[in-house]
Amino acid sequence: LPGALPLLGYALRATWDRRAERMLTVAGYRDAGGIHGAIASEAERIYTEFPLATREVTRRIMLRMVSVGPGSRETRRAVAPAELTAGLDAAAARAVVARFTQARLVSGDQDGVEIAHEAFLRAWPRLGDWIVEDRAGLRLHGQIRDDARAWADVGRDPGSLYRGTRLAHARSWRAAGDNEAELSGLEREFLDASVAEDDSRQAADQRLRLRERRQNRRLRALAGGLAVVLSAAIASAGIAVASGRSAASDRQLALSGEFAVQSQSAVTTNLRTADLDALAGWQTDRTVTSLGGLLSSEADPYLGSLPGLRYEPLDAAVSPNGRLFAVGGSSARGTGVQVWDLAAHRLVADFPGGGPYLQGVAFSPD
């Protein structure tokens, strides 16, 4: 295996130092700690030869060549020389890479540098301690690295950017300690674009909330004006009654006015009820008041409903072609997502059992 011969060489040299006269013995091999013990001794010897400032550079360089996945096992990672020494003291970084390369614990060329063998990750206790101390950060950085590459591969599609909890975790990690220096150029662009997109989304949401508040104020003012009109209509109805309108006509007029009032009251709570009440008022008695109520309801019409929605909505998304609408939420049985045909208002898919938490709903770009 690549890198295996240097590891064997360490073990043989350590065994030779414990030889019996001119013979390598099993006892000497065991006393040397085997391959892992020889590797650990060599790495620790090199590390302790460095001054204190260079030892910190060593820690950061070694961790950059380690990848921590979702499991508990770490693997080595090839890193471009420029990325390996970025943000570090240049002279100290070159000395560290050269010394460990000379000892054949690190190998590489102008395209990439990596730990010579997976065994080194578990043989050197100090490196193992560094990984344990920063395991969560290494895993998060690895995820950012993979997601940034995926974002670049799809043409920097905004749909691949971070948002919500994932963006919050990434921003918190980036701001901690020296983690900013650990990011590559592409990773910085990815996080910067995610922050900009999130800020833009929040600003748009704020503008929408302000517009809704202004609309609600206008509707309340309109309702007050219609109430005045209604009062005038009722007064006119009283005069008409005094003038000899029939009891049936009186009831029709009063009922029409009642429907108009109910329609205006429901505008801010239930558009469907508002439209139905306005239409009922017009059909009951075609007066100026009922006509005004009907026209007002058409200013903000009821567009339809989604029958059979069985989750308390937490997030929603529209497909890129505008044909499908996905609603994700929770119920007593857990989370799930329902997908609807917007034109037909028809349920086309139901994906229950999404676990106890649902962070968001989105369609893939394709």
mmCIF file of C-alpha atoms in Angstrom:
data_model
loop_
_atom_site.group_PDB
_atom_site.id
_atom_site.type_symbol
_atom_site.label_atom_id
_atom_site.label_comp_id
_atom_site.label_asym_id
_atom_site.label_seq_id
_atom_site.Cartn_x
_atom_site.Cartn_y
_atom_site.Cartn_z
ATOM 1 C CA LEU A 1 0.000 0.000 0.000
ATOM 2 C CA PRO A 2 1.223 3.575 -0.660
ATOM 3 C CA GLY A 3 2.909 4.889 2.477
ATOM 4 C CA ALA A 4 3.119 1.444 4.100
ATOM 5 C CA LEU A 5 6.891 0.971 3.564
ATOM 6 C CA PRO A 6 7.847 4.072 5.606
ATOM 7 C CA LEU A 7 5.666 2.818 8.444
ATOM 8 C CA LEU A 8 7.351 -0.562 8.296
ATOM 9 C CA GLY A 9 10.700 1.222 8.225
ATOM 10 C CA TYR A 10 9.907 3.013 11.479
ATOM 11 C CA ALA A 11 9.032 -0.269 13.141
ATOM 12 C CA LEU A 12 12.186 -2.012 11.882
ATOM 13 C CA ARG A 13 14.454 0.831 12.966
ATOM 14 C CA ALA A 14 12.881 0.924 16.440
ATOM 15 C CA THR A 15 13.236 -2.869 16.661
ATOM 16 C CA TRP A 16 16.902 -2.626 15.576
ATOM 17 C CA ASP A 17 17.545 -0.166 18.426
ATOM 18 C CA ARG A 18 16.338 -2.937 20.768
ATOM 19 C CA ARG A 19 18.181 -5.786 18.997
ATOM 20 C CA ALA A 20 19.785 -8.746 20.697
ATOM 21 C CA GLU A 21 23.413 -8.490 19.494
ATOM 22 C CA ARG A 22 22.863 -8.411 15.692
ATOM 23 C CA MET A 23 19.408 -9.995 15.569
ATOM 24 C CA LEU A 24 15.940 -8.441 15.291
ATOM 25 C CA THR A 25 13.642 -10.077 17.812
ATOM 26 C CA VAL A 26 9.904 -10.240 18.407
ATOM 27 C CA ALA A 27 10.547 -8.971 21.929
ATOM 28 C CA GLY A 28 12.330 -5.909 20.534
ATOM 29 C CA TYR A 29 9.456 -5.249 18.131
ATOM 30 C CA ARG A 30 6.965 -5.427 20.993
ATOM 31 C CA ASP A 31 9.102 -3.191 23.203
ATOM 32 C CA ALA A 32 9.148 -0.601 20.422
ATOM 33 C CA GLY A 33 5.363 -0.616 20.409
ATOM 34 C CA GLY A 34 5.094 -2.105 16.950
ATOM 35 C CA ILE A 35 4.366 0.055 13.921
ATOM 36 C CA HIS A 36 2.066 2.423 15.810
ATOM 37 C CA GLY A 37 4.539 2.938 18.618
ATOM 38 C CA ALA A 38 7.376 3.707 16.203
ATOM 39 C CA ILE A 39 5.235 6.204 14.282
ATOM 40 C CA ALA A 40 4.101 7.922 17.474
ATOM 41 C CA SER A 41 7.686 8.206 18.765
ATOM 42 C CA GLU A 42 8.943 9.733 15.512
ATOM 43 C CA ALA A 43 6.048 12.207 15.212
ATOM 44 C CA GLU A 44 6.348 13.277 18.847
ATOM 45 C CA ARG A 45 10.114 13.713 18.524
ATOM 46 C CA ILE A 46 9.681 15.988 15.490
ATOM 47 C CA TYR A 47 6.896 17.948 17.205
ATOM 48 C CA THR A 48 8.912 18.613 20.390
ATOM 49 C CA GLU A 49 11.879 19.856 18.341
ATOM 50 C CA PHE A 50 9.800 22.789 17.092
ATOM 51 C CA PRO A 51 9.485 26.056 19.080
ATOM 52 C CA LEU A 52 6.121 26.724 20.749
ATOM 53 C CA ALA A 53 4.782 28.981 17.961
ATOM 54 C CA THR A 54 5.607 26.376 15.319
ATOM 55 C CA ARG A 55 3.864 23.655 17.356
ATOM 56 C CA GLU A 56 0.570 25.544 16.974
ATOM 57 C CA VAL A 57 1.229 25.781 13.226
ATOM 58 C CA THR A 58 1.805 22.005 13.259
ATOM 59 C CA ARG A 59 -1.567 21.396 14.910
ATOM 60 C CA ARG A 60 -3.456 23.447 12.349
ATOM 61 C CA ILE A 61 -1.636 21.894 9.379
ATOM 62 C CA MET A 62 -2.256 18.347 10.612
ATOM 63 C CA LEU A 63 -5.992 19.004 11.211
ATOM 64 C CA ARG A 64 -6.351 20.446 7.703
ATOM 65 C CA MET A 65 -5.296 17.058 6.344
ATOM 66 C CA VAL A 66 -7.999 15.239 8.348
ATOM 67 C CA SER A 67 -11.591 14.657 7.243
ATOM 68 C CA VAL A 68 -14.261 13.804 9.822
ATOM 69 C CA GLY A 69 -17.436 12.318 8.381
ATOM 70 C CA PRO A 70 -20.857 11.685 9.935
ATOM 71 C CA GLY A 71 -19.556 8.580 11.687
ATOM 72 C CA SER A 72 -16.898 8.315 14.348
ATOM 73 C CA ARG A 73 -13.988 7.420 12.032
ATOM 74 C CA GLU A 74 -11.713 10.036 10.503
ATOM 75 C CA THR A 75 -9.787 9.769 7.207
ATOM 76 C CA ARG A 76 -6.879 11.594 5.640
ATOM 77 C CA ARG A 77 -7.476 14.318 3.056
ATOM 78 C CA ALA A 78 -5.266 15.668 0.284
ATOM 79 C CA VAL A 79 -4.909 19.452 0.482
ATOM 80 C CA ALA A 80 -3.462 21.875 -2.042
ATOM 81 C CA PRO A 81 -0.194 23.389 -0.744
ATOM 82 C CA ALA A 82 -1.598 26.931 -0.855
ATOM 83 C CA GLU A 83 -4.689 25.890 1.130
ATOM 84 C CA LEU A 84 -2.570 23.900 3.606
ATOM 85 C CA THR A 85 -0.478 26.933 4.654
ATOM 86 C CA ALA A 86 -3.079 29.703 4.179
ATOM 87 C CA GLY A 87 -3.322 32.122 7.105
ATOM 88 C CA LEU A 88 -0.230 30.677 8.835
ATOM 89 C CA ASP A 89 3.319 31.917 9.311
ATOM 90 C CA ALA A 90 4.798 31.048 5.918
ATOM 91 C CA ALA A 91 8.283 30.098 7.115
ATOM 92 C CA ALA A 92 6.986 27.982 10.001
ATOM 93 C CA ALA A 93 4.409 26.262 7.785
ATOM 94 C CA ARG A 94 7.020 25.343 5.165
ATOM 95 C CA ALA A 95 9.332 24.013 7.894
ATOM 96 C CA VAL A 96 6.571 21.797 9.321
ATOM 97 C CA VAL A 97 5.577 20.356 5.939
ATOM 98 C CA ALA A 98 9.216 19.786 4.955
ATOM 99 C CA ARG A 99 10.135 18.081 8.240
ATOM 100 C CA PHE A 100 7.183 15.692 8.270
ATOM 101 C CA THR A 101 7.676 14.985 4.579
ATOM 102 C CA GLN A 102 11.349 14.216 5.179
ATOM 103 C CA ALA A 103 10.258 11.774 7.903
ATOM 104 C CA ARG A 104 7.818 10.223 5.379
ATOM 105 C CA LEU A 105 4.863 10.839 7.679
ATOM 106 C CA VAL A 106 3.475 13.286 5.099
ATOM 107 C CA SER A 107 3.646 12.886 1.331
ATOM 108 C CA GLY A 108 2.629 14.947 -1.647
ATOM 109 C CA ASP A 109 3.612 17.146 -4.549
ATOM 110 C CA GLN A 110 2.641 20.500 -6.057
ATOM 111 C CA ASP A 111 -0.947 19.304 -6.537
ATOM 112 C CA GLY A 112 -1.669 18.055 -3.044
ATOM 113 C CA VAL A 113 -0.216 17.131 0.351
ATOM 114 C CA GLU A 114 -1.615 14.430 2.625
ATOM 115 C CA ILE A 115 -0.786 12.236 5.615
ATOM 116 C CA ALA A 116 1.222 9.281 4.315
ATOM 117 C CA HIS A 117 -0.954 6.551 5.804
ATOM 118 C CA GLU A 118 -4.280 6.170 7.605
ATOM 119 C CA ALA A 119 -2.465 4.434 10.462
ATOM 120 C CA PHE A 120 -0.807 7.740 11.362
ATOM 121 C CA LEU A 121 -4.247 9.180 12.304
ATOM 122 C CA ARG A 122 -4.603 6.659 15.112
ATOM 123 C CA ALA A 123 -0.936 6.022 15.936
ATOM 124 C CA TRP A 124 0.023 9.495 17.189
ATOM 125 C CA PRO A 125 -1.896 10.183 20.444
ATOM 126 C CA ARG A 126 -1.384 13.946 20.217
ATOM 127 C CA LEU A 127 -3.040 14.080 16.788
ATOM 128 C CA GLY A 128 -5.881 11.941 18.121
ATOM 129 C CA ASP A 129 -6.385 14.421 20.992
ATOM 130 C CA TRP A 130 -6.498 17.352 18.562
ATOM 131 C CA ILE A 131 -9.154 15.585 16.492
ATOM 132 C CA VAL A 132 -11.287 14.808 19.557
ATOM 133 C CA GLU A 133 -11.072 18.430 20.758
ATOM 134 C CA ASP A 134 -12.254 19.844 17.433
ATOM 135 C CA ARG A 135 -14.327 16.955 16.034
ATOM 136 C CA ALA A 136 -17.540 18.994 15.762
ATOM 137 C CA GLY A 137 -15.733 21.872 14.063
ATOM 138 C CA LEU A 138 -13.918 19.562 11.637
ATOM 139 C CA ARG A 139 -17.193 17.845 10.723
ATOM 140 C CA LEU A 140 -18.970 21.170 10.165
ATOM 141 C CA HIS A 141 -16.094 22.526 8.093
ATOM 142 C CA GLY A 142 -16.120 19.367 5.995
ATOM 143 C CA GLN A 143 -19.839 19.818 5.344
ATOM 144 C CA ILE A 144 -19.293 23.457 4.342
ATOM 145 C CA ARG A 145 -16.495 22.336 1.993
ATOM 146 C CA ASP A 146 -18.734 19.733 0.296
ATOM 147 C CA ASP A 147 -21.725 22.072 0.027
ATOM 148 C CA ALA A 148 -19.595 24.889 -1.413
ATOM 149 C CA ARG A 149 -18.319 22.559 -4.142
ATOM 150 C CA ALA A 150 -21.864 21.371 -4.893
ATOM 151 C CA TRP A 151 -22.991 25.015 -5.111
ATOM 152 C CA ALA A 152 -20.216 25.738 -7.615
ATOM 153 C CA ASP A 153 -21.055 22.589 -9.614
ATOM 154 C CA VAL A 154 -24.675 23.746 -10.160
ATOM 155 C CA GLY A 155 -23.637 27.186 -11.364
ATOM 156 C CA ARG A 156 -23.903 28.888 -7.954
ATOM 157 C CA ASP A 157 -27.637 28.345 -7.795
ATOM 158 C CA PRO A 158 -29.165 30.385 -4.912
ATOM 159 C CA GLY A 159 -31.298 27.349 -4.049
ATOM 160 C CA SER A 160 -28.134 25.552 -2.848
ATOM 161 C CA LEU A 161 -27.189 28.254 -0.335
ATOM 162 C CA TYR A 162 -27.536 27.898 3.439
ATOM 163 C CA ARG A 163 -30.475 29.337 5.329
ATOM 164 C CA GLY A 164 -32.101 29.026 8.734
ATOM 165 C CA THR A 165 -30.415 26.809 11.302
ATOM 166 C CA ARG A 166 -27.654 25.581 8.965
ATOM 167 C CA LEU A 167 -26.616 29.151 8.183
ATOM 168 C CA ALA A 168 -26.713 30.097 11.886
ATOM 169 C CA HIS A 169 -24.408 27.182 12.794
ATOM 170 C CA ALA A 170 -21.997 28.007 9.953
ATOM 171 C CA ARG A 171 -21.835 31.699 10.918
ATOM 172 C CA SER A 172 -21.237 30.838 14.571
ATOM 173 C CA TRP A 173 -18.388 28.439 13.684
ATOM 174 C CA ARG A 174 -16.831 30.944 11.278
ATOM 175 C CA ALA A 175 -16.748 33.682 13.922
ATOM 176 C CA ALA A 176 -15.080 31.456 16.537
ATOM 177 C CA GLY A 177 -11.310 31.503 17.103
ATOM 178 C CA ASP A 178 -9.172 31.307 13.950
ATOM 179 C CA ASN A 179 -11.753 29.452 11.873
ATOM 180 C CA GLU A 180 -11.979 32.243 9.295
ATOM 181 C CA ALA A 181 -8.420 31.382 8.228
ATOM 182 C CA GLU A 182 -9.444 27.721 7.742
ATOM 183 C CA LEU A 183 -11.862 28.613 4.920
ATOM 184 C CA SER A 184 -10.836 28.370 1.290
ATOM 185 C CA GLY A 185 -11.740 31.100 -1.201
ATOM 186 C CA LEU A 186 -14.722 29.126 -2.541
ATOM 187 C CA GLU A 187 -15.981 28.385 0.983
ATOM 188 C CA ARG A 188 -15.862 32.095 1.878
ATOM 189 C CA GLU A 189 -17.784 32.975 -1.294
ATOM 190 C CA PHE A 190 -20.385 30.314 -0.477
ATOM 191 C CA LEU A 191 -20.960 31.563 3.084
ATOM 192 C CA ASP A 192 -20.921 35.231 2.012
ATOM 193 C CA ALA A 193 -23.526 34.484 -0.677
ATOM 194 C CA SER A 194 -25.644 32.586 1.879
ATOM 195 C CA VAL A 195 -25.552 35.546 4.286
ATOM 196 C CA ALA A 196 -26.403 38.026 1.509
ATOM 197 C CA GLU A 197 -29.313 35.877 0.300
ATOM 198 C CA ASP A 198 -30.607 35.504 3.858
ATOM 199 C CA ASP A 199 -30.379 39.260 4.484
ATOM 200 C CA SER A 200 -32.220 39.926 1.221
ATOM 201 C CA ARG A 201 -34.933 37.412 2.152
ATOM 202 C CA GLN A 202 -35.389 38.955 5.591
ATOM 203 C CA ALA A 203 -35.616 42.444 4.099
ATOM 204 C CA ALA A 204 -38.263 41.223 1.629
ATOM 205 C CA ASP A 205 -40.212 39.610 4.473
ATOM 206 C CA GLN A 206 -40.091 42.854 6.436
ATOM 207 C CA ARG A 207 -41.370 44.819 3.435
ATOM 208 C CA LEU A 208 -44.185 42.297 3.032
ATOM 209 C CA ARG A 209 -45.180 42.651 6.687
ATOM 210 C CA LEU A 210 -45.211 46.448 6.377
ATOM 211 C CA ARG A 211 -47.356 46.217 3.235
ATOM 212 C CA GLU A 212 -49.785 43.881 5.005
ATOM 213 C CA ARG A 213 -50.076 46.271 7.953
ATOM 214 C CA ARG A 214 -50.802 49.187 5.603
ATOM 215 C CA GLN A 215 -53.405 47.086 3.800
ATOM 216 C CA ASN A 216 -55.063 46.147 7.076
ATOM 217 C CA ARG A 217 -55.255 49.811 8.061
ATOM 218 C CA ARG A 218 -56.900 50.652 4.719
ATOM 219 C CA LEU A 219 -59.369 47.816 5.151
ATOM 220 C CA ARG A 220 -60.288 49.006 8.642
ATOM 221 C CA ALA A 221 -60.797 52.513 7.298
ATOM 222 C CA LEU A 222 -62.929 51.111 4.470
ATOM 223 C CA ALA A 223 -64.943 49.073 6.932
ATOM 224 C CA GLY A 224 -65.557 52.229 8.987
ATOM 225 C CA GLY A 225 -66.695 54.100 5.886
ATOM 226 C CA LEU A 226 -68.977 51.258 4.874
ATOM 227 C CA ALA A 227 -70.410 51.241 8.374
ATOM 228 C CA VAL A 228 -71.330 54.897 7.922
ATOM 229 C CA VAL A 229 -72.856 54.091 4.547
ATOM 230 C CA LEU A 230 -74.698 51.192 6.111
ATOM 231 C CA SER A 231 -76.017 53.419 8.867
ATOM 232 C CA ALA A 232 -77.254 55.843 6.242
ATOM 233 C CA ALA A 233 -78.817 52.956 4.347
ATOM 234 C CA ILE A 234 -80.586 51.758 7.483
ATOM 235 C CA ALA A 235 -81.828 55.284 8.090
ATOM 236 C CA SER A 236 -83.084 55.408 4.521
ATOM 237 C CA ALA A 237 -84.704 52.050 5.080
ATOM 238 C CA GLY A 238 -86.512 53.484 8.086
ATOM 239 C CA ILE A 239 -87.798 56.354 6.003
ATOM 240 C CA ALA A 240 -88.825 53.922 3.311
ATOM 241 C CA VAL A 241 -90.673 51.823 5.886
ATOM 242 C CA ALA A 242 -92.423 54.939 7.097
ATOM 243 C CA SER A 243 -93.326 55.642 3.509
ATOM 244 C CA GLY A 244 -95.104 52.341 3.161
ATOM 245 C CA ARG A 245 -92.621 49.726 2.091
ATOM 246 C CA SER A 246 -93.862 46.248 2.733
ATOM 247 C CA ALA A 247 -92.617 44.119 5.615
ATOM 248 C CA ALA A 248 -91.043 41.712 3.158
ATOM 249 C CA SER A 249 -89.077 44.517 1.519
ATOM 250 C CA ASP A 250 -87.977 45.737 4.954
ATOM 251 C CA ARG A 251 -86.650 42.300 5.834
ATOM 252 C CA GLN A 252 -84.835 42.031 2.517
ATOM 253 C CA LEU A 253 -83.169 45.392 2.977
ATOM 254 C CA ALA A 254 -82.136 44.665 6.566
ATOM 255 C CA LEU A 255 -80.825 41.220 5.648
ATOM 256 C CA SER A 256 -78.896 42.665 2.717
ATOM 257 C CA GLY A 257 -77.326 45.247 5.008
ATOM 258 C CA GLU A 258 -76.467 42.563 7.568
ATOM 259 C CA PHE A 259 -74.714 40.526 4.918
ATOM 260 C CA ALA A 260 -72.736 43.630 3.873
ATOM 261 C CA VAL A 261 -71.594 44.235 7.465
ATOM 262 C CA GLN A 262 -70.643 40.591 7.921
ATOM 263 C CA SER A 263 -68.705 40.674 4.659
ATOM 264 C CA GLN A 264 -66.640 43.662 5.776
ATOM 265 C CA SER A 265 -65.994 42.130 9.176
ATOM 266 C CA ALA A 266 -64.682 38.926 7.603
ATOM 267 C CA VAL A 267 -62.297 40.642 5.151
ATOM 268 C CA THR A 268 -59.328 40.419 7.528
ATOM 269 C CA THR A 269 -60.088 36.930 8.867
ATOM 270 C CA ASN A 270 -61.772 34.786 6.175
ATOM 271 C CA LEU A 271 -61.855 35.918 2.533
ATOM 272 C CA ARG A 272 -64.146 33.058 1.527
ATOM 273 C CA THR A 273 -66.766 34.080 4.091
ATOM 274 C CA ALA A 274 -66.383 37.735 3.066
ATOM 275 C CA ASP A 275 -67.051 36.898 -0.614
ATOM 276 C CA LEU A 276 -70.033 34.667 0.163
ATOM 277 C CA ASP A 277 -71.636 37.262 2.477
ATOM 278 C CA ALA A 278 -71.148 40.038 -0.088
ATOM 279 C CA LEU A 279 -72.739 37.883 -2.804
ATOM 280 C CA ALA A 280 -75.637 36.948 -0.499
ATOM 281 C CA GLY A 281 -76.231 40.637 0.268
ATOM 282 C CA TRP A 282 -76.412 41.494 -3.427
ATOM 283 C CA GLN A 283 -78.734 38.577 -4.188
ATOM 284 C CA THR A 284 -81.012 39.489 -1.257
ATOM 285 C CA ASP A 285 -81.499 43.128 -2.226
ATOM 286 C CA ARG A 286 -79.642 44.912 -5.012
ATOM 287 C CA THR A 287 -78.990 48.207 -3.251
ATOM 288 C CA VAL A 288 -76.127 50.668 -3.367
ATOM 289 C CA THR A 289 -74.864 49.232 -0.068
ATOM 290 C CA SER A 290 -74.869 45.621 -1.234
ATOM 291 C CA LEU A 291 -73.235 46.632 -4.516
ATOM 292 C CA GLY A 292 -70.508 48.441 -2.570
ATOM 293 C CA GLY A 293 -69.932 45.356 -0.427
ATOM 294 C CA LEU A 294 -69.705 43.134 -3.517
ATOM 295 C CA LEU A 295 -67.185 45.428 -5.218
ATOM 296 C CA SER A 296 -65.114 45.705 -2.027
ATOM 297 C CA SER A 297 -64.897 41.923 -1.708
ATOM 298 C CA GLU A 298 -63.570 41.670 -5.264
ATOM 299 C CA ALA A 299 -60.690 43.989 -4.370
ATOM 300 C CA ASP A 300 -59.114 41.089 -2.421
ATOM 301 C CA PRO A 301 -60.890 37.947 -3.684
ATOM 302 C CA TYR A 302 -60.814 34.460 -2.220
ATOM 303 C CA LEU A 303 -58.670 32.294 -4.512
ATOM 304 C CA GLY A 304 -59.395 28.836 -3.162
ATOM 305 C CA SER A 305 -58.347 26.380 -0.469
ATOM 306 C CA LEU A 306 -56.407 23.170 -0.016
ATOM 307 C CA PRO A 307 -58.941 20.584 1.189
ATOM 308 C CA GLY A 308 -57.427 17.774 3.217
ATOM 309 C CA LEU A 309 -54.437 19.685 4.637
ATOM 310 C CA ARG A 310 -53.540 17.570 7.673
ATOM 311 C CA TYR A 311 -50.419 19.295 8.987
ATOM 312 C CA GLU A 312 -50.007 22.505 10.946
ATOM 313 C CA PRO A 313 -47.999 24.452 8.310
ATOM 314 C CA LEU A 314 -44.383 25.288 9.187
ATOM 315 C CA ASP A 315 -42.956 26.064 5.741
ATOM 316 C CA ALA A 316 -44.021 25.982 2.081
ATOM 317 C CA ALA A 317 -42.456 26.208 -1.377
ATOM 318 C CA VAL A 318 -43.527 26.525 -5.029
ATOM 319 C CA SER A 319 -41.867 24.398 -7.716
ATOM 320 C CA PRO A 320 -39.622 26.186 -10.258
ATOM 321 C CA ASN A 321 -42.267 25.735 -13.002
ATOM 322 C CA GLY A 322 -45.006 27.175 -10.786
ATOM 323 C CA ARG A 323 -47.231 24.092 -11.058
ATOM 324 C CA LEU A 324 -46.757 22.456 -7.667
ATOM 325 C CA PHE A 325 -47.084 23.756 -4.118
ATOM 326 C CA ALA A 326 -45.500 21.883 -1.170
ATOM 327 C CA VAL A 327 -46.602 22.425 2.429
ATOM 328 C CA GLY A 328 -44.554 20.970 5.297
ATOM 329 C CA GLY A 329 -45.681 20.886 8.881
ATOM 330 C CA SER A 330 -46.453 18.824 11.919
ATOM 331 C CA SER A 331 -49.335 16.903 13.410
ATOM 332 C CA ALA A 332 -49.911 14.653 16.410
ATOM 333 C CA ARG A 333 -48.294 11.810 14.436
ATOM 334 C CA GLY A 334 -45.120 13.702 13.479
ATOM 335 C CA THR A 335 -44.028 15.834 10.544
ATOM 336 C CA GLY A 336 -44.706 15.444 6.850
ATOM 337 C CA VAL A 337 -45.033 17.162 3.491
ATOM 338 C CA GLN A 338 -48.042 17.374 1.145
ATOM 339 C CA VAL A 339 -47.721 18.396 -2.519
ATOM 340 C CA TRP A 340 -50.610 20.069 -4.398
ATOM 341 C CA ASP A 341 -51.468 20.796 -8.007
ATOM 342 C CA LEU A 342 -51.991 24.582 -7.955
ATOM 343 C CA ALA A 343 -54.243 24.706 -11.021
ATOM 344 C CA ALA A 344 -56.573 21.918 -9.856
ATOM 345 C CA HIS A 345 -56.269 22.510 -6.074
ATOM 346 C CA ARG A 346 -55.725 18.770 -5.889
ATOM 347 C CA LEU A 347 -53.479 16.760 -3.547
ATOM 348 C CA VAL A 348 -50.955 14.794 -5.649
ATOM 349 C CA ALA A 349 -48.513 13.445 -3.019
ATOM 350 C CA ASP A 350 -48.269 12.956 0.731
ATOM 351 C CA PHE A 351 -44.965 12.190 2.456
ATOM 352 C CA PRO A 352 -45.600 11.467 6.147
ATOM 353 C CA GLY A 353 -43.150 10.349 8.813
ATOM 354 C CA GLY A 354 -40.453 13.004 8.410
ATOM 355 C CA GLY A 355 -39.273 12.662 12.012
ATOM 356 C CA PRO A 356 -39.882 14.893 15.014
ATOM 357 C CA TYR A 357 -38.513 18.077 13.410
ATOM 358 C CA LEU A 358 -38.946 19.807 10.061
ATOM 359 C CA GLN A 359 -36.589 22.676 9.218
ATOM 360 C CA GLY A 360 -37.829 23.720 5.793
ATOM 361 C CA VAL A 361 -39.382 22.731 2.479
ATOM 362 C CA ALA A 362 -37.794 23.312 -0.931
ATOM 363 C CA PHE A 363 -37.877 21.948 -4.498
ATOM 364 C CA SER A 364 -34.639 20.925 -6.166
ATOM 365 C CA PRO A 365 -33.662 23.148 -9.129
ATOM 366 C CA ASP A 366 -34.602 20.418 -11.627
#
